[in-house]
């Protein structure tokens, strides 16, 4: 899975595949996810990062996976 800025941000915020570099995140996805879902997951994560989990002002209230995400707890700390 190619890791762009949107996927990198969403993966680290949600804990799907944490890493300091895009390569580390890519390896995390390869180890943790079945290969059949990676193609669709790639597009879903890009769109989620582009329109919901935005860099400067994430729309956590509109997020479908907010209950699975640890970004809000890190913001409060």
Short mmCIF file of N, CA and C in Angstrom, two decimals:
data_model
loop_
_atom_site.label_atom_id
_atom_site.label_comp_id
_atom_site.label_asym_id
_atom_site.label_seq_id
_atom_site.Cartn_x
_atom_site.Cartn_y
_atom_site.Cartn_z
N UNK A 1 0.85 -1.17 0.00
CA UNK A 1 0.00 0.00 0.00
C UNK A 1 0.89 1.23 0.00
N UNK A 2 0.67 2.09 -0.97
CA UNK A 2 1.40 3.36 -1.00
C UNK A 2 0.87 4.25 0.12
N UNK A 3 1.77 4.88 0.84
CA UNK A 3 1.39 5.71 1.98
C UNK A 3 1.64 7.17 1.64
N UNK A 4 0.57 7.93 1.46
CA UNK A 4 0.70 9.36 1.25
C UNK A 4 0.45 10.08 2.57
N UNK A 5 0.38 11.41 2.53
CA UNK A 5 0.23 12.16 3.78
C UNK A 5 -1.08 11.85 4.48
N UNK A 6 -2.15 11.63 3.71
CA UNK A 6 -3.45 11.34 4.33
C UNK A 6 -3.42 9.99 5.04
N UNK A 7 -2.93 8.98 4.38
CA UNK A 7 -2.86 7.65 4.98
C UNK A 7 -1.92 7.66 6.17
N UNK A 8 -0.79 8.34 6.05
CA UNK A 8 0.17 8.42 7.15
C UNK A 8 -0.49 9.02 8.39
N UNK A 9 -1.22 10.11 8.21
CA UNK A 9 -1.89 10.80 9.32
C UNK A 9 -2.97 9.91 9.95
N UNK A 10 -3.84 9.34 9.13
CA UNK A 10 -4.93 8.51 9.64
C UNK A 10 -4.39 7.27 10.34
N UNK A 11 -3.40 6.63 9.76
CA UNK A 11 -2.83 5.41 10.34
C UNK A 11 -2.23 5.69 11.72
N UNK A 12 -1.54 6.78 11.86
CA UNK A 12 -0.92 7.11 13.14
C UNK A 12 -1.93 7.60 14.16
N UNK A 13 -2.89 8.40 13.73
CA UNK A 13 -3.90 8.92 14.68
C UNK A 13 -4.78 7.80 15.22
N UNK A 14 -5.16 6.88 14.36
CA UNK A 14 -6.06 5.82 14.77
C UNK A 14 -5.35 4.63 15.38
N UNK A 15 -4.07 4.50 15.11
CA UNK A 15 -3.32 3.35 15.60
C UNK A 15 -3.40 2.15 14.68
N UNK A 16 -3.92 2.32 13.46
CA UNK A 16 -3.99 1.20 12.52
C UNK A 16 -2.59 0.68 12.18
N UNK A 17 -1.67 1.58 11.96
CA UNK A 17 -0.29 1.21 11.66
C UNK A 17 0.59 2.39 12.04
N UNK A 18 1.12 2.37 13.22
CA UNK A 18 1.93 3.49 13.69
C UNK A 18 3.34 3.39 13.11
N UNK A 19 3.92 4.55 12.85
CA UNK A 19 5.28 4.59 12.36
C UNK A 19 5.76 6.01 12.18
N UNK A 20 7.06 6.20 12.26
CA UNK A 20 7.63 7.53 12.11
C UNK A 20 7.85 7.91 10.65
N UNK A 21 7.87 6.93 9.78
CA UNK A 21 8.09 7.17 8.36
C UNK A 21 6.99 6.49 7.54
N UNK A 22 6.78 6.95 6.32
CA UNK A 22 5.80 6.27 5.47
C UNK A 22 6.14 4.79 5.24
N UNK A 23 7.41 4.47 5.15
CA UNK A 23 7.81 3.07 4.96
C UNK A 23 7.43 2.22 6.17
N UNK A 24 7.60 2.76 7.37
CA UNK A 24 7.22 2.03 8.58
C UNK A 24 5.72 1.78 8.62
N UNK A 25 4.94 2.77 8.22
CA UNK A 25 3.48 2.62 8.19
C UNK A 25 3.10 1.58 7.14
N UNK A 26 3.74 1.64 5.98
CA UNK A 26 3.47 0.67 4.92
C UNK A 26 3.76 -0.76 5.39
N UNK A 27 4.86 -0.95 6.08
CA UNK A 27 5.20 -2.28 6.61
C UNK A 27 4.20 -2.71 7.68
N UNK A 28 3.73 -1.78 8.47
CA UNK A 28 2.72 -2.09 9.48
C UNK A 28 1.43 -2.57 8.87
N UNK A 29 1.01 -1.94 7.79
CA UNK A 29 -0.19 -2.38 7.08
C UNK A 29 0.02 -3.76 6.47
N UNK A 30 1.18 -3.99 5.91
CA UNK A 30 1.44 -5.27 5.26
C UNK A 30 1.40 -6.42 6.26
N UNK A 31 1.83 -6.19 7.47
CA UNK A 31 1.86 -7.24 8.50
C UNK A 31 0.48 -7.46 9.12
N UNK A 32 -0.29 -6.40 9.25
CA UNK A 32 -1.51 -6.49 10.04
C UNK A 32 -2.79 -6.70 9.24
N UNK A 33 -2.75 -6.48 7.94
CA UNK A 33 -3.98 -6.54 7.15
C UNK A 33 -3.89 -7.61 6.08
N UNK A 34 -5.00 -8.30 5.83
CA UNK A 34 -5.01 -9.27 4.74
C UNK A 34 -4.84 -8.56 3.39
N UNK A 35 -4.09 -9.13 2.46
CA UNK A 35 -3.80 -8.45 1.20
C UNK A 35 -5.04 -8.12 0.37
N UNK A 36 -6.10 -8.86 0.49
CA UNK A 36 -7.30 -8.62 -0.31
C UNK A 36 -8.00 -7.32 -0.02
N UNK A 37 -7.82 -6.75 1.16
CA UNK A 37 -8.52 -5.52 1.52
C UNK A 37 -7.66 -4.27 1.34
N UNK A 38 -6.39 -4.44 1.07
CA UNK A 38 -5.50 -3.28 1.01
C UNK A 38 -5.84 -2.32 -0.12
N UNK A 39 -6.27 -2.84 -1.26
CA UNK A 39 -6.59 -1.95 -2.38
C UNK A 39 -7.75 -1.02 -2.03
N UNK A 40 -8.81 -1.57 -1.50
CA UNK A 40 -9.96 -0.74 -1.10
C UNK A 40 -9.62 0.12 0.10
N UNK A 41 -8.89 -0.43 1.05
CA UNK A 41 -8.52 0.31 2.25
C UNK A 41 -7.70 1.55 1.89
N UNK A 42 -6.85 1.42 0.89
CA UNK A 42 -6.03 2.53 0.44
C UNK A 42 -6.91 3.72 0.05
N UNK A 43 -7.92 3.47 -0.75
CA UNK A 43 -8.82 4.54 -1.18
C UNK A 43 -9.66 5.09 -0.03
N UNK A 44 -10.15 4.21 0.82
CA UNK A 44 -10.95 4.65 1.97
C UNK A 44 -10.14 5.55 2.90
N UNK A 45 -8.91 5.16 3.18
CA UNK A 45 -8.07 5.94 4.08
C UNK A 45 -7.71 7.30 3.48
N UNK A 46 -7.43 7.33 2.18
CA UNK A 46 -7.15 8.62 1.54
C UNK A 46 -8.35 9.55 1.66
N UNK A 47 -9.52 9.05 1.32
CA UNK A 47 -10.72 9.89 1.39
C UNK A 47 -11.04 10.31 2.82
N UNK A 48 -10.86 9.40 3.76
CA UNK A 48 -11.11 9.73 5.17
C UNK A 48 -10.13 10.81 5.63
N UNK A 49 -8.87 10.67 5.26
CA UNK A 49 -7.87 11.67 5.65
C UNK A 49 -8.07 13.00 4.97
N UNK A 50 -8.60 12.98 3.76
CA UNK A 50 -8.80 14.20 3.00
C UNK A 50 -10.00 15.00 3.49
N UNK A 51 -11.09 14.31 3.85
CA UNK A 51 -12.34 15.01 4.13
C UNK A 51 -12.79 14.98 5.59
N UNK A 52 -12.32 14.03 6.38
CA UNK A 52 -12.77 13.94 7.78
C UNK A 52 -11.60 14.15 8.74
N UNK A 53 -10.60 13.34 8.62
CA UNK A 53 -9.45 13.41 9.54
C UNK A 53 -8.40 14.36 8.97
N UNK A 54 -8.79 15.61 8.87
CA UNK A 54 -7.93 16.61 8.25
C UNK A 54 -6.79 17.00 9.17
N UNK A 55 -5.72 17.50 8.58
CA UNK A 55 -4.51 17.79 9.35
C UNK A 55 -4.72 18.87 10.40
N UNK A 56 -5.22 19.99 10.00
CA UNK A 56 -5.30 21.11 10.94
C UNK A 56 -6.55 21.11 11.79
N UNK A 57 -7.67 20.74 11.19
CA UNK A 57 -8.93 20.72 11.94
C UNK A 57 -9.68 19.43 11.66
N UNK A 58 -9.30 18.36 12.35
CA UNK A 58 -10.02 17.09 12.13
C UNK A 58 -11.48 17.22 12.56
N UNK A 59 -12.34 16.62 11.78
CA UNK A 59 -13.78 16.67 12.06
C UNK A 59 -14.18 15.42 12.85
N UNK A 60 -13.72 15.34 14.07
CA UNK A 60 -13.95 14.15 14.91
C UNK A 60 -15.44 13.89 15.15
N UNK A 61 -16.24 14.94 15.23
CA UNK A 61 -17.67 14.76 15.46
C UNK A 61 -18.35 14.08 14.27
N UNK A 62 -17.78 14.21 13.09
CA UNK A 62 -18.36 13.60 11.88
C UNK A 62 -17.69 12.27 11.54
N UNK A 63 -16.77 11.83 12.36
CA UNK A 63 -15.98 10.63 12.06
C UNK A 63 -16.73 9.36 12.42
N UNK A 64 -16.76 8.44 11.48
CA UNK A 64 -17.45 7.16 11.70
C UNK A 64 -16.67 6.22 12.61
N UNK A 65 -15.38 6.46 12.78
CA UNK A 65 -14.56 5.57 13.60
C UNK A 65 -13.98 6.30 14.81
N UNK A 66 -14.60 7.38 15.23
CA UNK A 66 -14.10 8.16 16.36
C UNK A 66 -13.99 7.33 17.63
N UNK A 67 -14.88 6.37 17.80
CA UNK A 67 -14.83 5.53 19.01
C UNK A 67 -13.64 4.58 18.99
N UNK A 68 -13.02 4.36 17.85
CA UNK A 68 -11.85 3.48 17.74
C UNK A 68 -10.54 4.27 17.72
N UNK A 69 -10.64 5.57 17.66
CA UNK A 69 -9.48 6.43 17.48
C UNK A 69 -8.97 6.95 18.82
N UNK A 70 -7.64 7.04 18.96
CA UNK A 70 -7.08 7.57 20.19
C UNK A 70 -6.60 9.01 20.01
N UNK A 71 -6.91 9.65 18.89
CA UNK A 71 -6.46 11.03 18.65
C UNK A 71 -7.08 12.01 19.64
N UNK A 72 -8.36 11.88 19.91
CA UNK A 72 -9.02 12.79 20.85
C UNK A 72 -8.42 12.71 22.25
N UNK A 73 -8.05 11.52 22.69
CA UNK A 73 -7.47 11.37 24.03
C UNK A 73 -6.10 12.02 24.09
N UNK A 74 -5.36 12.02 22.99
CA UNK A 74 -4.06 12.67 22.96
C UNK A 74 -4.22 14.18 22.92
N UNK A 75 -5.28 14.69 22.32
CA UNK A 75 -5.53 16.12 22.28
C UNK A 75 -5.84 16.65 23.67
N UNK A 76 -6.59 15.89 24.45
CA UNK A 76 -7.01 16.34 25.78
C UNK A 76 -5.85 16.36 26.76
N UNK A 77 -4.84 15.54 26.51
CA UNK A 77 -3.72 15.45 27.45
C UNK A 77 -2.79 16.62 27.38
#
